[in-house]
Coordinates of C-alpha atoms in Angstrom, one line a residue:
M170 CA 66.3 -53.6 14.9
D171 CA 64.2 -55.5 12.5
A172 CA 61.7 -54.2 10.4
G173 CA 58.8 -54.8 12.7
H174 CA 60.4 -52.7 15.5
V175 CA 61.1 -50.1 13.1
L176 CA 57.5 -49.7 12.2
T177 CA 56.3 -49.8 15.9
A178 CA 59.3 -47.2 16.9
P179 CA 58.3 -43.5 18.0
L180 CA 57.5 -41.0 15.2
Q181 CA 60.5 -39.0 16.0
V182 CA 62.9 -42.0 16.0
R183 CA 61.6 -42.9 12.5
I184 CA 61.9 -39.4 11.2
A185 CA 65.7 -39.1 12.5
G186 CA 66.5 -42.4 11.1
F187 CA 65.1 -41.4 7.5
A188 CA 66.8 -38.0 7.7
L189 CA 70.4 -39.8 8.6
L190 CA 69.8 -42.1 5.6
A191 CA 69.1 -39.2 3.3
L192 CA 72.0 -37.4 4.2
T193 CA 74.2 -40.4 3.9
F194 CA 73.1 -41.2 0.3
F195 CA 73.6 -37.4 -0.5
Y196 CA 77.0 -37.6 0.6
L197 CA 78.2 -40.8 -1.2
G198 CA 76.6 -39.4 -4.4
K199 CA 78.3 -36.2 -4.1
H200 CA 81.7 -37.7 -3.6
W201 CA 81.3 -40.4 -6.3
S202 CA 80.4 -37.5 -8.8
D203 CA 83.2 -35.5 -7.6
G204 CA 85.8 -38.4 -8.1
Y205 CA 84.7 -40.3 -10.9
Q206 CA 83.3 -38.1 -13.4
K207 CA 85.7 -40.1 -16.0
L208 CA 85.6 -41.9 -19.3
I209 CA 82.3 -42.8 -20.7
F210 CA 82.1 -45.0 -23.8
F211 CA 79.2 -45.2 -26.2
S212 CA 78.6 -46.7 -29.4
S213 CA 77.4 -44.5 -32.7
T214 CA 76.7 -44.8 -36.3
Q215 CA 78.4 -42.8 -39.1
N216 CA 76.7 -40.9 -41.7
D217 CA 78.0 -41.0 -45.4
G218 CA 77.3 -37.6 -46.1
G219 CA 74.4 -38.2 -48.4
G220 CA 71.8 -38.8 -45.8
A221 CA 72.1 -42.5 -45.6
V222 CA 73.3 -44.1 -42.4
A223 CA 76.3 -46.4 -42.8
R224 CA 75.6 -49.9 -41.4
G225 CA 78.4 -52.3 -40.4
S226 CA 80.9 -49.6 -39.4
P227 CA 80.3 -48.9 -35.9
T228 CA 82.7 -46.2 -34.2
V229 CA 83.5 -45.9 -30.5
A230 CA 83.8 -42.1 -29.2
L231 CA 85.2 -40.7 -25.9
S232 CA 82.9 -38.5 -24.0
P233 CA 83.7 -34.9 -24.1
N234 CA 84.1 -35.1 -20.2
F235 CA 87.2 -37.4 -20.6
N236 CA 90.1 -36.3 -18.5
K237 CA 88.2 -33.3 -17.1
S238 CA 86.9 -32.3 -13.5
F239 CA 84.2 -30.0 -12.7
D240 CA 83.0 -27.8 -9.9
V241 CA 79.6 -29.3 -9.9
P242 CA 77.9 -26.8 -7.6
A243 CA 79.4 -23.9 -9.3
L244 CA 78.1 -25.2 -12.6
I245 CA 74.7 -25.7 -11.0
D246 CA 74.7 -21.9 -9.7
R247 CA 75.6 -20.7 -13.2
N248 CA 73.3 -22.7 -15.1
D249 CA 76.1 -22.9 -17.6
T250 CA 77.0 -25.7 -20.0
Q251 CA 80.8 -26.3 -21.4
S252 CA 81.1 -27.9 -24.8
A253 CA 84.0 -29.6 -26.2
P254 CA 84.4 -31.1 -29.7
D255 CA 84.0 -34.9 -30.2
K256 CA 87.0 -36.9 -30.5
F257 CA 86.7 -40.0 -32.6
L258 CA 89.0 -42.9 -32.4
D259 CA 90.3 -43.8 -35.9
S260 CA 87.7 -46.2 -37.2
G261 CA 89.1 -46.0 -40.9
Q262 CA 86.8 -43.3 -42.0
P263 CA 86.9 -39.5 -41.2
P264 CA 83.6 -38.1 -39.9
S265 CA 82.1 -35.9 -42.8
A266 CA 80.3 -32.8 -41.9
A267 CA 76.8 -32.5 -42.6
S268 CA 76.1 -30.2 -45.4
P269 CA 74.0 -27.1 -44.3
P270 CA 70.4 -27.1 -45.8
P271 CA 69.8 -24.6 -48.8
P272 CA 68.0 -21.3 -47.7
P273 CA 64.3 -21.2 -48.3
P274 CA 63.3 -19.4 -51.6
A275 CA 62.4 -15.7 -50.9
V276 CA 58.6 -15.4 -51.1
K277 CA 57.4 -11.9 -52.2
R278 CA 54.0 -11.1 -50.4
Y279 CA 51.8 -9.0 -52.6
G280 CA 48.6 -9.5 -50.9
I281 CA 47.0 -9.6 -47.4
V282 CA 46.0 -13.3 -48.0
D283 CA 48.5 -16.1 -48.4
S284 CA 48.1 -19.2 -50.4
N285 CA 46.0 -20.8 -47.8
G286 CA 43.6 -18.1 -47.8
T287 CA 44.8 -16.8 -44.2
M288 CA 45.0 -13.1 -43.6
S289 CA 48.3 -11.6 -43.0
D290 CA 50.0 -8.3 -42.0
D291 CA 53.1 -9.3 -44.1
F292 CA 52.4 -7.6 -47.2
E293 CA 53.7 -4.6 -49.4
V294 CA 51.9 -1.2 -49.2
G295 CA 54.5 1.0 -50.9
E296 CA 57.7 2.8 -50.4
F297 CA 59.2 3.4 -47.0
D298 CA 59.7 6.8 -45.9
P299 CA 62.4 7.1 -43.1
E300 CA 62.0 10.7 -43.0
S301 CA 58.2 10.2 -42.0
V302 CA 59.5 7.7 -38.9
E303 CA 62.1 10.4 -37.9
R304 CA 59.3 13.2 -37.7
L305 CA 57.0 10.9 -35.9
N306 CA 59.8 10.1 -33.4
N307 CA 60.5 13.8 -32.9
D308 CA 56.9 14.4 -32.0
T309 CA 56.5 11.7 -29.4
D310 CA 56.4 13.4 -26.2
T311 CA 58.5 11.3 -23.9
Q312 CA 60.4 12.2 -20.7
E313 CA 63.3 10.5 -19.0
G314 CA 62.9 9.5 -15.4
G315 CA 59.6 10.9 -14.0
D316 CA 58.1 10.0 -10.4
G317 CA 55.8 7.7 -8.8
D318 CA 54.8 4.9 -10.9
G319 CA 56.0 6.3 -14.1
D320 CA 59.3 6.4 -12.7
R321 CA 59.4 2.7 -11.6
D322 CA 58.2 1.7 -15.3
G323 CA 60.9 3.9 -16.6
E324 CA 63.8 2.3 -14.6
E325 CA 62.6 -1.3 -16.1
S326 CA 62.6 0.0 -19.6
G327 CA 65.6 1.6 -19.7
G328 CA 65.1 5.0 -18.1
F329 CA 62.1 6.5 -20.1
S330 CA 58.5 6.9 -19.4
I331 CA 55.6 8.1 -21.6
S332 CA 54.1 11.3 -19.9
K333 CA 50.5 11.0 -18.9
F334 CA 47.7 13.1 -20.5
P335 CA 46.1 15.7 -18.4
M336 CA 42.5 16.1 -18.4
C337 CA 41.1 18.7 -20.8
H338 CA 39.1 21.6 -19.5
L339 CA 35.3 20.8 -19.0
N340 CA 34.3 23.2 -21.7
S341 CA 36.2 21.1 -24.3
K342 CA 33.9 17.9 -23.5
E343 CA 32.4 18.2 -27.0
Y344 CA 35.6 19.6 -28.8
I345 CA 36.3 18.0 -32.3
P346 CA 39.8 19.3 -33.3
C347 CA 39.0 19.3 -37.2
L348 CA 35.5 21.0 -36.6
D349 CA 36.2 23.7 -33.9
N350 CA 39.5 24.8 -35.0
E351 CA 38.8 28.6 -34.5
V352 CA 42.2 29.7 -35.7
A353 CA 41.8 28.1 -39.3
I354 CA 38.1 29.2 -39.3
K355 CA 38.9 32.8 -38.8
K356 CA 41.4 32.8 -41.9
L357 CA 38.5 31.7 -44.2
V358 CA 38.0 34.2 -47.0
S359 CA 34.3 33.5 -47.1
T360 CA 31.9 31.2 -45.0
E361 CA 28.6 32.0 -47.0
K362 CA 28.6 28.3 -48.4
G363 CA 29.2 26.6 -45.4
E364 CA 32.9 26.5 -45.2
R365 CA 32.9 26.8 -41.4
F366 CA 31.3 23.3 -41.2
E367 CA 33.8 21.6 -43.2
R368 CA 37.1 19.9 -41.5
H369 CA 39.9 22.2 -40.9
C370 CA 42.3 19.9 -39.0
P371 CA 45.0 21.5 -36.9
D372 CA 48.8 20.7 -37.3
K373 CA 48.6 18.7 -33.8
G374 CA 45.7 17.0 -32.1
L375 CA 44.6 17.0 -28.4
N376 CA 47.1 16.5 -25.8
C377 CA 44.5 16.0 -23.0
L378 CA 41.8 13.5 -22.4
V379 CA 38.4 14.6 -23.2
P380 CA 36.2 14.6 -19.8
Q381 CA 32.9 12.9 -19.9
P382 CA 29.6 14.9 -18.9
K383 CA 29.0 15.3 -15.4
G384 CA 26.9 12.4 -14.2
Y385 CA 27.5 10.2 -17.3
R386 CA 26.0 6.8 -17.1
K387 CA 26.5 3.6 -18.8
P388 CA 24.1 3.7 -22.2
I389 CA 21.0 2.2 -22.3
P390 CA 21.3 -1.1 -24.5
W391 CA 19.8 -1.4 -28.0
P392 CA 17.0 -2.0 -29.0
K393 CA 15.5 0.2 -25.9
S394 CA 18.1 3.0 -26.8
R395 CA 16.1 3.6 -29.8
D396 CA 13.4 5.3 -27.9
E397 CA 15.1 6.5 -24.8
V398 CA 18.5 7.7 -23.5
W399 CA 19.9 9.2 -20.1
F400 CA 19.8 13.0 -20.2
S401 CA 23.0 13.2 -18.3
N402 CA 24.9 11.5 -21.4
V403 CA 23.7 14.1 -23.7
P404 CA 22.8 17.1 -21.5
H405 CA 21.6 19.5 -24.5
P406 CA 17.8 20.5 -23.8
K407 CA 17.8 23.2 -26.6
L408 CA 16.7 20.7 -29.3
V409 CA 13.7 19.8 -27.0
K410 CA 12.7 23.6 -26.9
D411 CA 13.2 24.2 -30.7
K412 CA 11.6 21.0 -32.0
G413 CA 9.3 20.4 -29.2
G414 CA 6.1 20.5 -31.5
Q415 CA 7.5 18.3 -34.1
N416 CA 7.4 14.8 -32.4
W417 CA 11.5 14.8 -32.4
I418 CA 12.2 14.6 -28.6
T419 CA 10.9 15.3 -25.2
V420 CA 12.3 15.2 -21.7
V421 CA 10.7 12.8 -19.2
K422 CA 12.5 12.8 -15.8
D423 CA 16.0 11.9 -16.2
K424 CA 15.8 10.6 -19.9
F425 CA 15.3 12.0 -23.4
K426 CA 12.5 10.1 -25.3
F427 CA 12.3 9.9 -29.0
P428 CA 8.7 9.3 -30.1
G429 CA 10.0 8.6 -33.7
G430 CA 8.5 11.6 -35.3
G431 CA 10.3 14.2 -37.7
T432 CA 9.5 17.7 -38.9
Q433 CA 8.1 16.0 -42.3
F434 CA 6.9 13.0 -40.6
I435 CA 5.3 13.9 -37.1
H436 CA 3.2 10.8 -37.2
G437 CA 6.2 8.8 -37.0
A438 CA 9.1 7.2 -39.0
D439 CA 7.4 3.7 -39.3
E440 CA 4.3 5.5 -41.2
Y441 CA 6.7 7.6 -43.1
I442 CA 8.8 4.5 -44.4
D443 CA 5.7 2.7 -45.2
Q444 CA 4.5 5.4 -47.2
I445 CA 7.8 5.5 -49.4
S446 CA 7.5 1.7 -49.9
Q447 CA 4.0 2.1 -51.1
M448 CA 4.9 4.8 -53.6
I449 CA 7.7 3.0 -55.0
P450 CA 7.9 -0.9 -54.4
E451 CA 10.8 -1.4 -56.2
I452 CA 12.8 0.5 -53.3
A453 CA 12.1 -2.9 -51.4
F454 CA 13.7 -1.8 -48.0
G455 CA 16.1 -4.7 -46.6
F456 CA 16.3 -6.4 -50.2
N457 CA 17.1 -4.0 -53.1
T458 CA 17.8 -1.1 -50.7
R459 CA 20.4 -2.1 -48.1
V460 CA 22.6 1.1 -47.6
V461 CA 20.9 4.6 -47.1
L462 CA 22.5 8.1 -46.4
D463 CA 20.1 10.3 -44.4
I464 CA 21.2 14.0 -45.0
G465 CA 20.3 16.5 -42.2
C466 CA 19.1 13.5 -39.8
G467 CA 17.9 15.5 -37.0
V468 CA 18.0 12.8 -34.0
A469 CA 18.3 10.0 -36.7
S470 CA 14.8 8.4 -36.3
F471 CA 14.5 7.7 -40.1
G472 CA 17.6 5.7 -39.7
A473 CA 16.7 4.2 -36.3
Y474 CA 13.5 2.8 -37.7
L475 CA 15.0 1.5 -40.8
F476 CA 17.1 -1.2 -38.7
S477 CA 14.1 -3.3 -38.1
R478 CA 13.7 -3.6 -41.9
N479 CA 17.4 -4.7 -42.7
V480 CA 18.6 -1.4 -43.7
T481 CA 21.7 0.3 -42.6
T482 CA 21.4 4.0 -42.6
L483 CA 24.3 6.5 -42.2
S484 CA 22.8 9.7 -40.7
I485 CA 24.9 12.8 -41.4
A486 CA 24.4 16.6 -40.1
P487 CA 26.6 19.3 -39.8
K488 CA 28.0 20.8 -36.1
D489 CA 25.8 24.0 -36.2
V490 CA 23.4 25.5 -33.9
H491 CA 21.9 21.9 -33.2
E492 CA 25.5 20.4 -32.7
N493 CA 23.8 17.7 -30.5
Q494 CA 22.2 15.9 -33.3
I495 CA 24.9 13.5 -34.0
Q496 CA 25.5 13.0 -30.3
F497 CA 21.8 11.9 -29.9
A498 CA 22.1 9.5 -33.0
L499 CA 25.3 7.9 -31.6
E500 CA 23.8 7.5 -28.2
R501 CA 20.8 5.8 -29.5
G502 CA 23.0 3.5 -31.2
V503 CA 22.5 4.8 -34.7
P504 CA 25.5 5.2 -37.3
A505 CA 26.2 8.7 -37.7
M506 CA 28.9 11.2 -38.7
V507 CA 29.4 15.1 -38.6
A508 CA 29.3 16.1 -42.4
A509 CA 28.1 19.2 -44.3
F510 CA 27.2 20.1 -47.9
A511 CA 29.6 22.8 -48.6
T512 CA 32.4 23.2 -51.1
R513 CA 34.1 19.6 -51.1
R514 CA 33.0 16.2 -51.8
L515 CA 31.9 14.0 -48.9
L516 CA 34.2 11.1 -47.8
Y517 CA 32.4 8.5 -49.6
P518 CA 33.1 6.9 -53.0
S519 CA 31.0 7.2 -55.9
Q520 CA 27.8 4.8 -56.2
A521 CA 27.8 4.1 -52.4
F522 CA 24.4 4.4 -51.6
D523 CA 21.1 2.8 -52.7
L524 CA 19.0 5.5 -51.6
I525 CA 19.7 9.1 -50.6
H526 CA 17.3 10.8 -48.2
C527 CA 16.5 14.6 -47.2
S528 CA 13.6 15.4 -45.0
R529 CA 13.8 19.3 -44.7
C530 CA 17.6 19.0 -44.5
R531 CA 18.0 22.8 -45.3
V532 CA 20.3 22.3 -48.4
N533 CA 19.8 24.6 -51.3
W534 CA 20.0 21.9 -54.0
T535 CA 19.9 24.4 -56.9
R536 CA 22.5 27.0 -56.0
D537 CA 25.6 27.2 -58.1
D538 CA 24.2 25.1 -61.2
G539 CA 23.0 22.4 -58.8
I540 CA 26.6 21.8 -57.6
L541 CA 25.4 20.1 -54.4
L542 CA 22.9 17.9 -56.2
L543 CA 25.5 16.8 -58.5
E544 CA 27.3 15.6 -55.3
V545 CA 24.2 13.6 -54.2
D546 CA 24.5 12.2 -57.9
R547 CA 27.9 11.1 -57.5
M548 CA 27.4 8.9 -54.4
L549 CA 24.0 7.4 -55.6
R550 CA 24.1 4.2 -57.1
A551 CA 22.9 3.9 -60.9
G552 CA 19.2 3.3 -61.0
R553 CA 18.6 4.0 -57.3
Y554 CA 16.5 6.8 -55.5
F555 CA 16.7 10.2 -54.2
V556 CA 13.9 11.0 -51.7
W557 CA 13.1 14.7 -51.1
A558 CA 10.4 15.6 -48.3
A559 CA 10.2 19.5 -48.2
Q560 CA 7.9 22.4 -48.4
P561 CA 8.5 23.0 -52.1
V562 CA 7.0 19.6 -52.9
Y563 CA 3.6 20.3 -51.3
K564 CA 3.1 24.0 -50.4
H565 CA 1.5 26.5 -53.0
E566 CA 3.2 29.6 -52.0
E567 CA 4.8 31.7 -54.9
A568 CA 8.5 31.5 -53.7
L569 CA 8.0 27.7 -52.8
E570 CA 6.7 27.0 -56.2
V571 CA 9.6 28.7 -57.8
Q572 CA 11.9 26.5 -55.8
W573 CA 10.1 23.6 -57.1
K574 CA 10.3 24.3 -60.8
E575 CA 14.0 25.2 -60.3
M576 CA 14.4 21.8 -59.0
L577 CA 12.3 20.0 -61.6
D578 CA 14.5 21.8 -64.3
L579 CA 17.5 20.8 -62.6
T580 CA 16.7 17.0 -62.1
T581 CA 15.6 17.1 -65.8
R582 CA 19.0 18.1 -67.1
L583 CA 20.7 15.6 -64.6
C584 CA 18.7 12.9 -66.6
W585 CA 16.8 12.1 -63.2
K586 CA 13.4 10.8 -63.7
L587 CA 10.4 11.9 -61.2
V588 CA 8.6 8.7 -60.7
K589 CA 6.4 9.9 -57.8
R590 CA 5.1 12.9 -56.2
E591 CA 2.6 12.3 -53.2
K592 CA 1.7 14.4 -50.3
Y593 CA 4.9 15.9 -49.1
V594 CA 7.3 13.4 -50.7
A595 CA 8.7 13.3 -54.3
I596 CA 11.1 10.6 -55.6
W597 CA 13.5 10.8 -58.4
Q598 CA 15.3 7.7 -59.9
K599 CA 19.0 8.2 -61.2
P600 CA 19.5 6.6 -64.9
V601 CA 21.5 3.3 -65.2
N602 CA 23.8 4.3 -68.1
N603 CA 25.3 7.4 -70.0
S604 CA 22.8 7.3 -72.7
C605 CA 20.6 10.1 -71.5
Y606 CA 23.6 12.3 -70.8
L607 CA 25.0 11.9 -74.3
S608 CA 21.8 12.5 -76.1
R609 CA 21.3 15.9 -74.4
A610 CA 21.3 19.2 -76.5
Q611 CA 24.8 20.5 -76.9
G612 CA 25.9 23.0 -74.6
T613 CA 23.4 21.6 -71.6
K614 CA 24.6 22.3 -68.1
P615 CA 25.8 20.7 -66.2
P616 CA 28.3 19.0 -68.5
L617 CA 29.8 15.6 -68.1
C618 CA 32.9 15.5 -66.0
D619 CA 36.1 14.8 -67.9
P620 CA 36.9 11.2 -68.6
E621 CA 40.1 11.4 -66.5
D622 CA 38.1 12.8 -63.2
N623 CA 38.4 9.9 -60.6
P624 CA 34.7 10.2 -58.8
D625 CA 36.1 7.9 -55.9
S626 CA 38.8 10.6 -55.0
V627 CA 37.3 12.3 -51.9
W628 CA 40.0 13.7 -49.5
Y629 CA 39.8 17.4 -49.7
V630 CA 38.7 17.3 -53.3
D631 CA 36.5 20.3 -54.3
L632 CA 32.9 19.8 -55.5
K633 CA 32.5 20.4 -59.4
A634 CA 29.5 21.4 -61.2
C635 CA 29.5 18.4 -63.6
I636 CA 27.7 14.9 -63.9
T637 CA 29.8 11.8 -62.7
R638 CA 30.1 9.5 -65.7
L639 CA 28.7 5.8 -64.9
P640 CA 31.0 2.9 -65.9
Q641 CA 30.2 1.6 -69.5
N642 CA 30.3 -2.1 -68.0
G643 CA 27.7 -1.3 -65.7
Y644 CA 29.9 -1.9 -62.5
G645 CA 28.2 -0.3 -59.3
A646 CA 24.5 -0.8 -60.4
N647 CA 24.6 -4.7 -60.8
V648 CA 24.8 -5.7 -57.2
S649 CA 23.1 -8.6 -55.5
S650 CA 19.9 -8.3 -53.2
W651 CA 20.4 -8.4 -49.8
P652 CA 21.2 -10.8 -47.8
E653 CA 23.2 -12.5 -50.8
R654 CA 25.0 -9.1 -51.3
L655 CA 26.8 -9.8 -47.9
V656 CA 29.1 -12.7 -49.5
T657 CA 29.0 -12.0 -53.2
P658 CA 31.8 -10.1 -54.4
P659 CA 30.4 -7.0 -56.6
D660 CA 31.9 -6.6 -60.2
R661 CA 33.3 -3.0 -59.4
L662 CA 35.5 -4.6 -56.8
Q663 CA 37.7 -5.3 -59.8
T664 CA 38.3 -1.6 -60.4
V665 CA 39.0 -0.4 -56.7
Q666 CA 42.5 0.6 -56.1
I667 CA 43.9 -1.4 -53.0
D668 CA 47.1 -2.6 -51.9
A669 CA 46.9 -6.4 -53.1
Y670 CA 47.5 -7.2 -56.7
T671 CA 46.0 -10.8 -56.2
S672 CA 42.1 -11.3 -57.2
R673 CA 39.9 -9.1 -55.6
N674 CA 37.2 -12.0 -55.3
E675 CA 39.6 -14.1 -53.4
L676 CA 40.5 -11.6 -51.0
F677 CA 36.8 -10.6 -50.4
K678 CA 36.1 -14.1 -49.6
A679 CA 39.2 -14.5 -47.4
E680 CA 38.4 -11.4 -45.6
M681 CA 34.8 -12.7 -44.7
R682 CA 36.1 -15.9 -43.4
F683 CA 38.8 -14.4 -41.5
W684 CA 36.6 -12.0 -39.5
K685 CA 34.0 -14.5 -39.1
E686 CA 36.5 -16.5 -37.1
V687 CA 37.9 -13.6 -35.1
I688 CA 34.3 -12.3 -34.5
S689 CA 33.2 -15.7 -33.1
G690 CA 36.3 -15.8 -30.8
Y691 CA 35.7 -12.4 -29.5
V692 CA 32.2 -13.4 -28.6
R693 CA 33.5 -16.6 -26.8
A694 CA 36.5 -15.1 -25.1
F695 CA 35.6 -11.7 -24.2
H696 CA 31.7 -12.4 -23.8
W697 CA 30.5 -9.9 -26.3
K698 CA 26.9 -10.7 -25.9
E699 CA 26.9 -9.7 -22.4
I700 CA 28.7 -6.6 -22.9
G701 CA 25.5 -5.2 -24.9
M702 CA 27.9 -3.5 -27.6
R703 CA 26.2 -1.5 -30.2
N704 CA 28.3 1.1 -31.8
V705 CA 31.5 0.3 -33.2
L706 CA 34.3 2.2 -35.3
D707 CA 36.1 0.0 -37.5
M708 CA 39.7 1.8 -38.2
R709 CA 40.8 -0.3 -40.9
A710 CA 37.8 -1.5 -42.5
G711 CA 39.1 -3.3 -45.6
Y712 CA 35.8 -4.9 -47.3
G713 CA 33.9 -4.3 -44.2
G714 CA 34.2 -8.2 -42.8

């Protein structure tokens, strides 16, 4: 049959012919490979051991498969390879084994940035404590076997599965372990100074999942959330009843509405902020003043309205009868934290804030030799401002006038300067150095703190009735204005105790570059712009990059 007839043959005949041809070639190939996998010659060149290739002395080597036969199908099934040493014909020179390369020099990592400025987790942070790991393993709740999906997962991972957390009781949907530790609170010797509102962490945390409020809905995105949130997400109407006449908060159908007012600024936070700016132009919100602490924040309208002026405000309040204040702030999209002025330092370093604000925050600043105002002084940056809006500032009742005189006396002994008192607002400025403190009359209280006292040590540190000394080199006060401040390493960074021993300035800049790239990747890969994210908790903040 010629080629032309093959092409015109029926389809079934052509398929059968091709199949027969394929089988024939397969049989011949397998038979040849079984019977003729013998000697294979090849040429090679010899290395002189020093890295140079010796020319003009070729060698001929035998294949490792010489005089061997293999079960090819078995080898294919096992996906195995047999190795044999090379056999060289005598060419006059014995083969020289290549010397192994020297081991790389040991590199000791002291910082979180390598020589190329890249962030790394490979750095030293201190001594390793094997006992702590053992304790952690003993506390881990695992169970052998299991049922359902957990059992299948356990079989794949060696017979163990992590037990699932049950749902907590509905009454615990607002439970905060370190603040709602009733056992520890009942053991307190006294609660008259607000000790019950401080942290009293239990030995073990929650072992169940805190449930969402009934009817919880996806939060309203910023900036609309500044003015309204879903009622079902923070179902607490008590604050509306208590503060209904002060323009704080109202309920309209299924939403809470925030008109922007407060106890001392019922006409709105914007007008109130304008008043402060006019009283002291040097405050310059968003330029000289970037980081603010709002004490007794209410529903955080003061901080919410400062956002439009390039100011980041941390709003704090205790978990008291109005325990939902912080929940309202976070739901609105305002940074907030449960905290109280009581007997311990707040969890912020010295000279952390450009301005500290108290509007009817219900703190007795003059008690115990002014120990609470001294805590404000510790956290306030040198040369910056304390704003107090309260009845003693403007009312002329006898008891309130006594409180005003006590406040004036205390701030004078702290070397604070009353720079403006207008309507219901008084503003003081902290000194820029220690000269005023040192020029006070001998025995003036409160005294300066001991030079060995670390003002940045805050974890469970008791308040002290002494004035925190300012650094002699001016560190803390000499910061750049915003927005240059975001990318300019501050001088006081050189004195901060951190893990890395290399230059803090290089670390600061490297972290900025690192997180700029990471966040850009998040925005692209995870579509963060579409998510509408507002509140984020950074659990390893570093320099805040």
